[in-house]
Amino acid sequence: MTIVPPAPGEPRRPDGPRDPGDAWVVSDDGAKYWGRFGAAGLLAVDPERGVLLQHRVAWSHHGDTWGLPGGARHEGESQCDAALREAAEEAGVPGGAVAPRFLSVFDIGIWSYATVVADVVVPFEPVISDPESRELAWVPLDAVDDYPLHPGFAASWPMLRALLPVRPAVVVDAANVVGSVPDGWWNDRAGAAGRLLEAIAARAGEGTDAADLGLSGDVWFPEWHVVLEGDARGAGDVAGVRVVRADGAGDDAIVAAAQELTDAGRSVTVVTSDRGLAERVRALGAAARGAGWLRDVRG
């Protein structure tokens, strides 16, 4: 493997010098891959308009094909951050307009490409904002294969499309998880619940390994629901987590949440070590994980 910088005179971004990550990785057989630290792209999914595709300029690698806005990662940059930054630079995707749902990684050892699949939460119109885009378009899912696709995207599209209907959710039995560690939680139930919510919010931002959810792909960003009961209901809301404050029995609220989500076609995981509760949610079609599954996020 060798690292080859861009050729002199090769087009640059309009806002300054290249980043150290802007270089070719060349394998022993001569194949070239853009991005010293790997690369990432954004597949934005709009429920009404389809997916956002970029018509690449002719001078780019595999030019004059359609693919995803994306590019080389910066050193130390996460895959999600790289995809969102590149999408903003190349397609004018506003910050906060999309919410990552899952991450799929193509890794050949010397180089990797991460596709961040994200749902549009604030509708926007893409804008050509740098020289790498010839055209940007929302393309209906059934029409994607009609376009001359970038070979990398063409290879991954069937798998990505198959995963688009999957929308995972995790329902947490907070009382059971908090009670699984004798750390004095009984002295301040609301405080203990608040710490759990903060830990879950941090995990939500980092994503969850697909294998831990029984799903394909690499990393998922499920919707998190945490059920609080009794004095724990006094914990405040935390961004990134949906808090359910049970009016009665916490178990019944957990079953109701799991029922609503499974009825909506969601892939549901319930976190509890209560065997009876686990049996109830499995009967609904949800998976059940023990409290230890979440223990690492509590610190």
PDB file of C-alpha atoms in Angstrom:
ATOM      1  CA  MET A   1       0.000   0.000   0.000  1.00  0.00           C
ATOM      2  CA  THR A   2       1.182   3.515  -0.795  1.00  0.00           C
ATOM      3  CA  ILE A   3      -0.221   6.998  -0.183  1.00  0.00           C
ATOM      4  CA  VAL A   4      -0.264   9.286  -3.218  1.00  0.00           C
ATOM      5  CA  PRO A   5      -1.129  12.997  -2.882  1.00  0.00           C
ATOM      6  CA  PRO A   6      -3.388  14.666  -5.458  1.00  0.00           C
ATOM      7  CA  ALA A   7      -1.717  15.621  -8.717  1.00  0.00           C
ATOM      8  CA  PRO A   8      -0.604  19.261  -9.089  1.00  0.00           C
ATOM      9  CA  GLY A   9      -3.432  21.346 -10.478  1.00  0.00           C
ATOM     10  CA  GLU A  10      -6.107  18.822  -9.527  1.00  0.00           C
ATOM     11  CA  PRO A  11      -9.289  20.719  -8.557  1.00  0.00           C
ATOM     12  CA  ARG A  12      -9.487  21.806  -4.924  1.00  0.00           C
ATOM     13  CA  ARG A  13     -12.305  22.770  -2.645  1.00  0.00           C
ATOM     14  CA  PRO A  14     -13.156  26.466  -2.853  1.00  0.00           C
ATOM     15  CA  ASP A  15     -12.558  27.173   0.836  1.00  0.00           C
ATOM     16  CA  GLY A  16      -8.830  26.621   1.284  1.00  0.00           C
ATOM     17  CA  PRO A  17      -6.020  24.077   1.113  1.00  0.00           C
ATOM     18  CA  ARG A  18      -6.561  20.355   1.157  1.00  0.00           C
ATOM     19  CA  ASP A  19      -6.830  18.368   4.353  1.00  0.00           C
ATOM     20  CA  PRO A  20      -4.118  15.732   4.990  1.00  0.00           C
ATOM     21  CA  GLY A  21      -6.815  13.107   4.431  1.00  0.00           C
ATOM     22  CA  ASP A  22      -7.189  14.230   0.807  1.00  0.00           C
ATOM     23  CA  ALA A  23      -4.876  11.647  -0.742  1.00  0.00           C
ATOM     24  CA  TRP A  24      -5.063   8.390  -2.660  1.00  0.00           C
ATOM     25  CA  VAL A  25      -4.533   5.025  -1.020  1.00  0.00           C
ATOM     26  CA  VAL A  26      -3.036   2.730  -3.661  1.00  0.00           C
ATOM     27  CA  SER A  27      -3.132  -1.020  -3.086  1.00  0.00           C
ATOM     28  CA  ASP A  28      -0.391  -3.408  -4.167  1.00  0.00           C
ATOM     29  CA  ASP A  29      -2.398  -4.316  -7.274  1.00  0.00           C
ATOM     30  CA  GLY A  30      -2.646  -0.654  -8.301  1.00  0.00           C
ATOM     31  CA  ALA A  31      -6.262  -0.024  -7.282  1.00  0.00           C
ATOM     32  CA  LYS A  32      -6.843   3.535  -6.025  1.00  0.00           C
ATOM     33  CA  TYR A  33      -9.089   4.593  -3.142  1.00  0.00           C
ATOM     34  CA  TRP A  34      -9.716   8.212  -2.161  1.00  0.00           C
ATOM     35  CA  GLY A  35      -9.049   9.171   1.445  1.00  0.00           C
ATOM     36  CA  ARG A  36      -5.924   8.497   3.496  1.00  0.00           C
ATOM     37  CA  PHE A  37      -8.096   7.920   6.584  1.00  0.00           C
ATOM     38  CA  GLY A  38     -10.941   6.313   4.668  1.00  0.00           C
ATOM     39  CA  ALA A  39     -14.027   7.964   3.235  1.00  0.00           C
ATOM     40  CA  ALA A  40     -17.706   8.380   4.050  1.00  0.00           C
ATOM     41  CA  GLY A  41     -20.905   9.359   2.278  1.00  0.00           C
ATOM     42  CA  LEU A  42     -24.477  10.253   3.198  1.00  0.00           C
ATOM     43  CA  LEU A  43     -27.569   8.450   1.938  1.00  0.00           C
ATOM     44  CA  ALA A  44     -30.342  10.865   2.913  1.00  0.00           C
ATOM     45  CA  VAL A  45     -33.788   9.252   2.852  1.00  0.00           C
ATOM     46  CA  ASP A  46     -36.905  11.376   2.432  1.00  0.00           C
ATOM     47  CA  PRO A  47     -40.227   9.516   2.857  1.00  0.00           C
ATOM     48  CA  GLU A  48     -41.855  11.537   0.077  1.00  0.00           C
ATOM     49  CA  ARG A  49     -39.039  12.113  -2.418  1.00  0.00           C
ATOM     50  CA  GLY A  50     -36.715   9.118  -2.152  1.00  0.00           C
ATOM     51  CA  VAL A  51     -32.939   9.341  -1.732  1.00  0.00           C
ATOM     52  CA  LEU A  52     -30.559  12.198  -2.474  1.00  0.00           C
ATOM     53  CA  LEU A  53     -28.060  11.382  -5.229  1.00  0.00           C
ATOM     54  CA  GLN A  54     -25.166  13.373  -6.625  1.00  0.00           C
ATOM     55  CA  HIS A  55     -24.203  13.468 -10.298  1.00  0.00           C
ATOM     56  CA  ARG A  56     -20.425  13.544 -10.079  1.00  0.00           C
ATOM     57  CA  VAL A  57     -18.357  15.822 -12.298  1.00  0.00           C
ATOM     58  CA  ALA A  58     -16.370  14.191 -15.079  1.00  0.00           C
ATOM     59  CA  TRP A  59     -12.944  14.876 -13.537  1.00  0.00           C
ATOM     60  CA  SER A  60     -13.767  13.044 -10.302  1.00  0.00           C
ATOM     61  CA  HIS A  61     -12.976   9.377  -9.671  1.00  0.00           C
ATOM     62  CA  HIS A  62     -15.561   7.360 -11.651  1.00  0.00           C
ATOM     63  CA  GLY A  63     -16.813  10.689 -12.949  1.00  0.00           C
ATOM     64  CA  ASP A  64     -20.143  11.281 -14.684  1.00  0.00           C
ATOM     65  CA  THR A  65     -21.844   8.670 -12.502  1.00  0.00           C
ATOM     66  CA  TRP A  66     -24.453   9.055  -9.779  1.00  0.00           C
ATOM     67  CA  GLY A  67     -23.617   8.323  -6.178  1.00  0.00           C
ATOM     68  CA  LEU A  68     -23.666   9.807  -2.700  1.00  0.00           C
ATOM     69  CA  PRO A  69     -22.326  13.153  -1.543  1.00  0.00           C
ATOM     70  CA  GLY A  70     -19.242  12.199   0.400  1.00  0.00           C
ATOM     71  CA  GLY A  71     -15.480  12.146   0.441  1.00  0.00           C
ATOM     72  CA  ALA A  72     -12.297  11.675   2.417  1.00  0.00           C
ATOM     73  CA  ARG A  73     -12.401  11.594   6.201  1.00  0.00           C
ATOM     74  CA  HIS A  74     -10.219  13.947   8.188  1.00  0.00           C
ATOM     75  CA  GLU A  75      -7.754  12.479  10.652  1.00  0.00           C
ATOM     76  CA  GLY A  76      -9.574  11.521  13.848  1.00  0.00           C
ATOM     77  CA  GLU A  77     -12.979  12.326  12.349  1.00  0.00           C
ATOM     78  CA  SER A  78     -15.819   9.888  12.976  1.00  0.00           C
ATOM     79  CA  GLN A  79     -17.548   8.256  10.048  1.00  0.00           C
ATOM     80  CA  CYS A  80     -20.846  10.019  10.778  1.00  0.00           C
ATOM     81  CA  ASP A  81     -19.206  13.416  11.182  1.00  0.00           C
ATOM     82  CA  ALA A  82     -17.311  12.944   7.921  1.00  0.00           C
ATOM     83  CA  ALA A  83     -20.434  11.992   5.972  1.00  0.00           C
ATOM     84  CA  LEU A  84     -22.417  14.938   7.348  1.00  0.00           C
ATOM     85  CA  ARG A  85     -19.570  17.394   6.701  1.00  0.00           C
ATOM     86  CA  GLU A  86     -19.069  16.191   3.142  1.00  0.00           C
ATOM     87  CA  ALA A  87     -22.816  16.302   2.462  1.00  0.00           C
ATOM     88  CA  ALA A  88     -22.903  19.899   3.684  1.00  0.00           C
ATOM     89  CA  GLU A  89     -19.908  20.820   1.512  1.00  0.00           C
ATOM     90  CA  GLU A  90     -21.087  19.080  -1.655  1.00  0.00           C
ATOM     91  CA  ALA A  91     -24.877  19.231  -1.429  1.00  0.00           C
ATOM     92  CA  GLY A  92     -25.676  21.972   1.070  1.00  0.00           C
ATOM     93  CA  VAL A  93     -27.323  19.544   3.502  1.00  0.00           C
ATOM     94  CA  PRO A  94     -28.142  21.710   6.547  1.00  0.00           C
ATOM     95  CA  GLY A  95     -26.978  20.721  10.000  1.00  0.00           C
ATOM     96  CA  GLY A  96     -29.782  19.014  11.893  1.00  0.00           C
ATOM     97  CA  ALA A  97     -31.765  18.234   8.740  1.00  0.00           C
ATOM     98  CA  VAL A  98     -31.052  14.504   8.910  1.00  0.00           C
ATOM     99  CA  ALA A  99     -30.887  11.915  11.694  1.00  0.00           C
ATOM    100  CA  PRO A 100     -28.570   8.914  11.213  1.00  0.00           C
ATOM    101  CA  ARG A 101     -30.382   5.573  11.247  1.00  0.00           C
ATOM    102  CA  PHE A 102     -27.644   3.100  10.399  1.00  0.00           C
ATOM    103  CA  LEU A 103     -24.078   2.801   9.228  1.00  0.00           C
ATOM    104  CA  SER A 104     -22.739   0.319   6.679  1.00  0.00           C
ATOM    105  CA  VAL A 105     -18.979  -0.047   6.273  1.00  0.00           C
ATOM    106  CA  PHE A 106     -17.023  -1.477   3.340  1.00  0.00           C
ATOM    107  CA  ASP A 107     -13.584  -2.300   4.745  1.00  0.00           C
ATOM    108  CA  ILE A 108     -10.691  -3.817   2.790  1.00  0.00           C
ATOM    109  CA  GLY A 109      -8.110  -3.377   5.518  1.00  0.00           C
ATOM    110  CA  ILE A 110      -6.040  -0.618   3.932  1.00  0.00           C
ATOM    111  CA  TRP A 111      -9.094   1.569   3.342  1.00  0.00           C
ATOM    112  CA  SER A 112     -12.753   1.788   4.274  1.00  0.00           C
ATOM    113  CA  TYR A 113     -15.891   3.553   3.090  1.00  0.00           C
ATOM    114  CA  ALA A 114     -18.777   4.220   5.458  1.00  0.00           C
ATOM    115  CA  THR A 115     -22.290   4.842   4.186  1.00  0.00           C
ATOM    116  CA  VAL A 116     -24.366   6.771   6.708  1.00  0.00           C
ATOM    117  CA  VAL A 117     -28.066   6.203   6.052  1.00  0.00           C
ATOM    118  CA  ALA A 118     -30.035   9.058   7.589  1.00  0.00           C
ATOM    119  CA  ASP A 119     -33.683  10.078   7.692  1.00  0.00           C
ATOM    120  CA  VAL A 120     -34.671  13.581   6.657  1.00  0.00           C
ATOM    121  CA  VAL A 121     -36.258  15.192   9.720  1.00  0.00           C
ATOM    122  CA  VAL A 122     -36.338  18.755   8.364  1.00  0.00           C
ATOM    123  CA  PRO A 123     -37.118  18.906   4.615  1.00  0.00           C
ATOM    124  CA  PHE A 124     -34.537  20.779   2.552  1.00  0.00           C
ATOM    125  CA  GLU A 125     -33.543  21.416  -1.032  1.00  0.00           C
ATOM    126  CA  PRO A 126     -29.992  20.365  -1.921  1.00  0.00           C
ATOM    127  CA  VAL A 127     -27.667  23.027  -3.263  1.00  0.00           C
ATOM    128  CA  ILE A 128     -24.567  22.514  -5.395  1.00  0.00           C
ATOM    129  CA  SER A 129     -21.989  24.085  -3.131  1.00  0.00           C
ATOM    130  CA  ASP A 130     -18.637  22.898  -4.481  1.00  0.00           C
ATOM    131  CA  PRO A 131     -17.078  21.807  -7.806  1.00  0.00           C
ATOM    132  CA  GLU A 132     -17.580  18.083  -7.198  1.00  0.00           C
ATOM    133  CA  SER A 133     -21.328  18.124  -7.914  1.00  0.00           C
ATOM    134  CA  ARG A 134     -22.677  18.412 -11.429  1.00  0.00           C
ATOM    135  CA  GLU A 135     -26.272  17.809 -10.403  1.00  0.00           C
ATOM    136  CA  LEU A 136     -28.221  16.857  -7.277  1.00  0.00           C
ATOM    137  CA  ALA A 137     -31.589  15.121  -7.301  1.00  0.00           C
ATOM    138  CA  TRP A 138     -34.094  13.343  -5.102  1.00  0.00           C
ATOM    139  CA  VAL A 139     -34.574   9.963  -6.754  1.00  0.00           C
ATOM    140  CA  PRO A 140     -37.485   7.593  -5.989  1.00  0.00           C
ATOM    141  CA  LEU A 141     -36.282   4.246  -4.662  1.00  0.00           C
ATOM    142  CA  ASP A 142     -37.629   2.331  -7.654  1.00  0.00           C
ATOM    143  CA  ALA A 143     -35.775   4.626 -10.066  1.00  0.00           C
ATOM    144  CA  VAL A 144     -32.281   4.443  -8.550  1.00  0.00           C
ATOM    145  CA  ASP A 145     -31.235   1.461 -10.674  1.00  0.00           C
ATOM    146  CA  ASP A 146     -32.142   3.396 -13.833  1.00  0.00           C
ATOM    147  CA  TYR A 147     -29.237   5.802 -13.254  1.00  0.00           C
ATOM    148  CA  PRO A 148     -25.599   5.180 -14.237  1.00  0.00           C
ATOM    149  CA  LEU A 149     -24.367   4.565 -10.705  1.00  0.00           C
ATOM    150  CA  HIS A 150     -20.908   4.889  -9.216  1.00  0.00           C
ATOM    151  CA  PRO A 151     -19.670   1.267  -9.093  1.00  0.00           C
ATOM    152  CA  GLY A 152     -19.179   1.326  -5.326  1.00  0.00           C
ATOM    153  CA  PHE A 153     -22.695   2.611  -4.721  1.00  0.00           C
ATOM    154  CA  ALA A 154     -24.121   0.213  -7.315  1.00  0.00           C
ATOM    155  CA  ALA A 155     -22.604  -2.713  -5.421  1.00  0.00           C
ATOM    156  CA  SER A 156     -23.965  -1.589  -2.052  1.00  0.00           C
ATOM    157  CA  TRP A 157     -27.393  -0.292  -3.108  1.00  0.00           C
ATOM    158  CA  PRO A 158     -29.272  -3.657  -3.048  1.00  0.00           C
ATOM    159  CA  MET A 159     -28.196  -4.275   0.552  1.00  0.00           C
ATOM    160  CA  LEU A 160     -28.857  -0.690   1.618  1.00  0.00           C
ATOM    161  CA  ARG A 161     -32.305  -0.660   0.053  1.00  0.00           C
ATOM    162  CA  ALA A 162     -33.209  -3.953   1.737  1.00  0.00           C
ATOM    163  CA  LEU A 163     -32.462  -2.361   5.119  1.00  0.00           C
ATOM    164  CA  LEU A 164     -34.440   0.848   4.544  1.00  0.00           C
ATOM    165  CA  PRO A 165     -37.710  -0.558   5.981  1.00  0.00           C
ATOM    166  CA  VAL A 166     -35.926  -1.541   9.222  1.00  0.00           C
ATOM    167  CA  ARG A 167     -36.455   0.926  12.062  1.00  0.00           C
ATOM    168  CA  PRO A 168     -35.202  -0.391  15.403  1.00  0.00           C
ATOM    169  CA  ALA A 169     -36.334   0.800  18.807  1.00  0.00           C
ATOM    170  CA  VAL A 170     -35.117  -0.083  22.297  1.00  0.00           C
ATOM    171  CA  VAL A 171     -37.417   0.020  25.331  1.00  0.00           C
ATOM    172  CA  VAL A 172     -35.592   0.108  28.667  1.00  0.00           C
ATOM    173  CA  ASP A 173     -36.993  -1.103  31.984  1.00  0.00           C
ATOM    174  CA  ALA A 174     -35.223   1.595  33.994  1.00  0.00           C
ATOM    175  CA  ALA A 175     -36.151   0.197  37.410  1.00  0.00           C
ATOM    176  CA  ASN A 176     -34.703  -3.190  36.517  1.00  0.00           C
ATOM    177  CA  VAL A 177     -31.509  -1.804  34.985  1.00  0.00           C
ATOM    178  CA  VAL A 178     -30.845   0.653  37.814  1.00  0.00           C
ATOM    179  CA  GLY A 179     -31.657  -1.976  40.425  1.00  0.00           C
ATOM    180  CA  SER A 180     -29.184  -4.458  38.940  1.00  0.00           C
ATOM    181  CA  VAL A 181     -26.235  -2.637  40.538  1.00  0.00           C
ATOM    182  CA  PRO A 182     -26.187  -2.011  44.330  1.00  0.00           C
ATOM    183  CA  ASP A 183     -24.694   1.476  44.145  1.00  0.00           C
ATOM    184  CA  GLY A 184     -27.030   3.254  46.546  1.00  0.00           C
ATOM    185  CA  TRP A 185     -29.655   4.063  43.925  1.00  0.00           C
ATOM    186  CA  TRP A 186     -32.385   3.628  46.555  1.00  0.00           C
ATOM    187  CA  ASN A 187     -31.237   6.840  48.250  1.00  0.00           C
ATOM    188  CA  ASP A 188     -32.111   8.933  45.194  1.00  0.00           C
ATOM    189  CA  ARG A 189     -34.228   7.082  42.662  1.00  0.00           C
ATOM    190  CA  ALA A 190     -34.764  10.119  40.434  1.00  0.00           C
ATOM    191  CA  GLY A 191     -31.048  10.892  40.447  1.00  0.00           C
ATOM    192  CA  ALA A 192     -30.172   7.306  39.556  1.00  0.00           C
ATOM    193  CA  ALA A 193     -32.713   7.353  36.736  1.00  0.00           C
ATOM    194  CA  GLY A 194     -31.283  10.642  35.498  1.00  0.00           C
ATOM    195  CA  ARG A 195     -27.786   9.165  35.340  1.00  0.00           C
ATOM    196  CA  LEU A 196     -29.117   6.220  33.369  1.00  0.00           C
ATOM    197  CA  LEU A 197     -30.844   8.566  30.924  1.00  0.00           C
ATOM    198  CA  GLU A 198     -27.620  10.522  30.401  1.00  0.00           C
ATOM    199  CA  ALA A 199     -25.675   7.317  29.776  1.00  0.00           C
ATOM    200  CA  ILE A 200     -28.264   6.070  27.297  1.00  0.00           C
ATOM    201  CA  ALA A 201     -28.230   9.419  25.486  1.00  0.00           C
ATOM    202  CA  ALA A 202     -24.467   9.085  25.080  1.00  0.00           C
ATOM    203  CA  ARG A 203     -24.865   5.585  23.694  1.00  0.00           C
ATOM    204  CA  ALA A 204     -27.623   6.758  21.365  1.00  0.00           C
ATOM    205  CA  GLY A 205     -25.217   9.230  19.815  1.00  0.00           C
ATOM    206  CA  GLU A 206     -22.505   6.618  19.345  1.00  0.00           C
ATOM    207  CA  GLY A 207     -24.803   3.974  17.901  1.00  0.00           C
ATOM    208  CA  THR A 208     -25.232   0.290  18.723  1.00  0.00           C
ATOM    209  CA  ASP A 209     -23.535  -2.630  17.020  1.00  0.00           C
ATOM    210  CA  ALA A 210     -25.884  -4.340  14.594  1.00  0.00           C
ATOM    211  CA  ALA A 211     -25.145  -7.746  16.136  1.00  0.00           C
ATOM    212  CA  ASP A 212     -26.371  -6.509  19.525  1.00  0.00           C
ATOM    213  CA  LEU A 213     -29.729  -5.759  17.921  1.00  0.00           C
ATOM    214  CA  GLY A 214     -29.846  -8.895  15.788  1.00  0.00           C
ATOM    215  CA  LEU A 215     -29.727  -6.823  12.608  1.00  0.00           C
ATOM    216  CA  SER A 216     -27.654  -6.657   9.444  1.00  0.00           C
ATOM    217  CA  GLY A 217     -25.357  -3.741   8.737  1.00  0.00           C
ATOM    218  CA  ASP A 218     -22.661  -2.475  11.078  1.00  0.00           C
ATOM    219  CA  VAL A 219     -23.992   0.177  13.464  1.00  0.00           C
ATOM    220  CA  TRP A 220     -27.570   1.284  14.126  1.00  0.00           C
ATOM    221  CA  PHE A 221     -28.987   4.354  15.829  1.00  0.00           C
ATOM    222  CA  PRO A 222     -32.224   3.016  17.324  1.00  0.00           C
ATOM    223  CA  GLU A 223     -34.930   5.104  18.909  1.00  0.00           C
ATOM    224  CA  TRP A 224     -34.573   4.798  22.695  1.00  0.00           C
ATOM    225  CA  HIS A 225     -37.581   4.666  25.036  1.00  0.00           C
ATOM    226  CA  VAL A 226     -36.972   4.552  28.791  1.00  0.00           C
ATOM    227  CA  VAL A 227     -39.844   3.711  31.134  1.00  0.00           C
ATOM    228  CA  LEU A 228     -39.715   5.306  34.592  1.00  0.00           C
ATOM    229  CA  GLU A 229     -41.975   4.419  37.494  1.00  0.00           C
ATOM    230  CA  GLY A 230     -42.502   5.593  41.062  1.00  0.00           C
ATOM    231  CA  ASP A 231     -40.100   8.215  42.397  1.00  0.00           C
ATOM    232  CA  ALA A 232     -37.838   7.747  39.367  1.00  0.00           C
ATOM    233  CA  ARG A 233     -40.410   9.658  37.328  1.00  0.00           C
ATOM    234  CA  GLY A 234     -38.933  12.825  38.804  1.00  0.00           C
ATOM    235  CA  ALA A 235     -35.887  12.544  36.542  1.00  0.00           C
ATOM    236  CA  GLY A 236     -35.735  15.265  33.912  1.00  0.00           C
ATOM    237  CA  ASP A 237     -35.962  14.755  30.178  1.00  0.00           C
ATOM    238  CA  VAL A 238     -32.746  14.184  28.230  1.00  0.00           C
ATOM    239  CA  ALA A 239     -32.258  14.971  24.551  1.00  0.00           C
ATOM    240  CA  GLY A 240     -32.090  11.887  22.370  1.00  0.00           C
ATOM    241  CA  VAL A 241     -34.181   9.695  24.697  1.00  0.00           C
ATOM    242  CA  ARG A 242     -37.955   9.310  24.829  1.00  0.00           C
ATOM    243  CA  VAL A 243     -38.996   9.137  28.473  1.00  0.00           C
ATOM    244  CA  VAL A 244     -42.192   7.280  29.384  1.00  0.00           C
ATOM    245  CA  ARG A 245     -43.454   8.039  32.890  1.00  0.00           C
ATOM    246  CA  ALA A 246     -45.689   5.179  33.960  1.00  0.00           C
ATOM    247  CA  ASP A 247     -48.904   6.169  35.713  1.00  0.00           C
ATOM    248  CA  GLY A 248     -49.289   2.679  37.140  1.00  0.00           C
ATOM    249  CA  ALA A 249     -47.213  -0.479  36.984  1.00  0.00           C
ATOM    250  CA  GLY A 250     -43.979  -0.040  35.063  1.00  0.00           C
ATOM    251  CA  ASP A 251     -44.246  -3.501  33.500  1.00  0.00           C
ATOM    252  CA  ASP A 252     -47.597  -2.644  31.942  1.00  0.00           C
ATOM    253  CA  ALA A 253     -46.192   0.596  30.520  1.00  0.00           C
ATOM    254  CA  ILE A 254     -43.258  -1.320  29.019  1.00  0.00           C
ATOM    255  CA  VAL A 255     -45.579  -3.863  27.408  1.00  0.00           C
ATOM    256  CA  ALA A 256     -47.762  -1.052  26.053  1.00  0.00           C
ATOM    257  CA  ALA A 257     -44.741   0.719  24.563  1.00  0.00           C
ATOM    258  CA  ALA A 258     -43.474  -2.505  22.995  1.00  0.00           C
ATOM    259  CA  GLN A 259     -46.943  -3.254  21.621  1.00  0.00           C
ATOM    260  CA  GLU A 260     -47.276   0.181  20.022  1.00  0.00           C
ATOM    261  CA  LEU A 261     -43.845  -0.048  18.419  1.00  0.00           C
ATOM    262  CA  THR A 262     -44.247  -3.596  17.092  1.00  0.00           C
ATOM    263  CA  ASP A 263     -47.689  -2.708  15.723  1.00  0.00           C
ATOM    264  CA  ALA A 264     -45.968   0.100  13.812  1.00  0.00           C
ATOM    265  CA  GLY A 265     -43.595  -2.418  12.224  1.00  0.00           C
ATOM    266  CA  ARG A 266     -40.578  -1.505  14.308  1.00  0.00           C
ATOM    267  CA  SER A 267     -37.827  -3.945  15.277  1.00  0.00           C
ATOM    268  CA  VAL A 268     -38.098  -3.799  19.077  1.00  0.00           C
ATOM    269  CA  THR A 269     -35.651  -4.793  21.798  1.00  0.00           C
ATOM    270  CA  VAL A 270     -36.748  -4.604  25.438  1.00  0.00           C
ATOM    271  CA  VAL A 271     -34.048  -4.382  28.100  1.00  0.00           C
ATOM    272  CA  THR A 272     -35.065  -6.153  31.303  1.00  0.00           C
ATOM    273  CA  SER A 273     -33.920  -9.053  33.458  1.00  0.00           C
ATOM    274  CA  ASP A 274     -37.472  -9.684  34.656  1.00  0.00           C
ATOM    275  CA  ARG A 275     -38.294 -13.115  33.210  1.00  0.00           C
ATOM    276  CA  GLY A 276     -42.039 -12.628  33.335  1.00  0.00           C
ATOM    277  CA  LEU A 277     -41.821  -9.287  31.562  1.00  0.00           C
ATOM    278  CA  ALA A 278     -39.410 -10.728  28.998  1.00  0.00           C
ATOM    279  CA  GLU A 279     -41.921 -13.457  28.186  1.00  0.00           C
ATOM    280  CA  ARG A 280     -44.701 -10.895  27.767  1.00  0.00           C
ATOM    281  CA  VAL A 281     -42.764  -8.767  25.274  1.00  0.00           C
ATOM    282  CA  ARG A 282     -41.469 -11.792  23.354  1.00  0.00           C
ATOM    283  CA  ALA A 283     -45.089 -12.816  22.860  1.00  0.00           C
ATOM    284  CA  LEU A 284     -45.532  -9.495  21.038  1.00  0.00           C
ATOM    285  CA  GLY A 285     -42.633 -10.229  18.692  1.00  0.00           C
ATOM    286  CA  ALA A 286     -40.041  -8.123  20.516  1.00  0.00           C
ATOM    287  CA  ALA A 287     -36.592  -9.321  21.553  1.00  0.00           C
ATOM    288  CA  ALA A 288     -35.555  -9.195  25.211  1.00  0.00           C
ATOM    289  CA  ARG A 289     -32.092  -8.467  26.610  1.00  0.00           C
ATOM    290  CA  GLY A 290     -30.935  -8.616  30.208  1.00  0.00           C
ATOM    291  CA  ALA A 291     -29.950  -5.567  32.231  1.00  0.00           C
ATOM    292  CA  GLY A 292     -26.285  -6.454  31.742  1.00  0.00           C
ATOM    293  CA  TRP A 293     -26.688  -5.541  28.072  1.00  0.00           C
ATOM    294  CA  LEU A 294     -26.855  -1.905  29.153  1.00  0.00           C
ATOM    295  CA  ARG A 295     -24.596  -1.998  32.186  1.00  0.00           C
ATOM    296  CA  ASP A 296     -21.593  -0.688  30.286  1.00  0.00           C
ATOM    297  CA  VAL A 297     -23.366   2.597  29.521  1.00  0.00           C
ATOM    298  CA  ARG A 298     -23.881   3.388  33.192  1.00  0.00           C
ATOM    299  CA  GLY A 299     -20.188   3.872  33.938  1.00  0.00           C
TER     300      GLY A 299
END
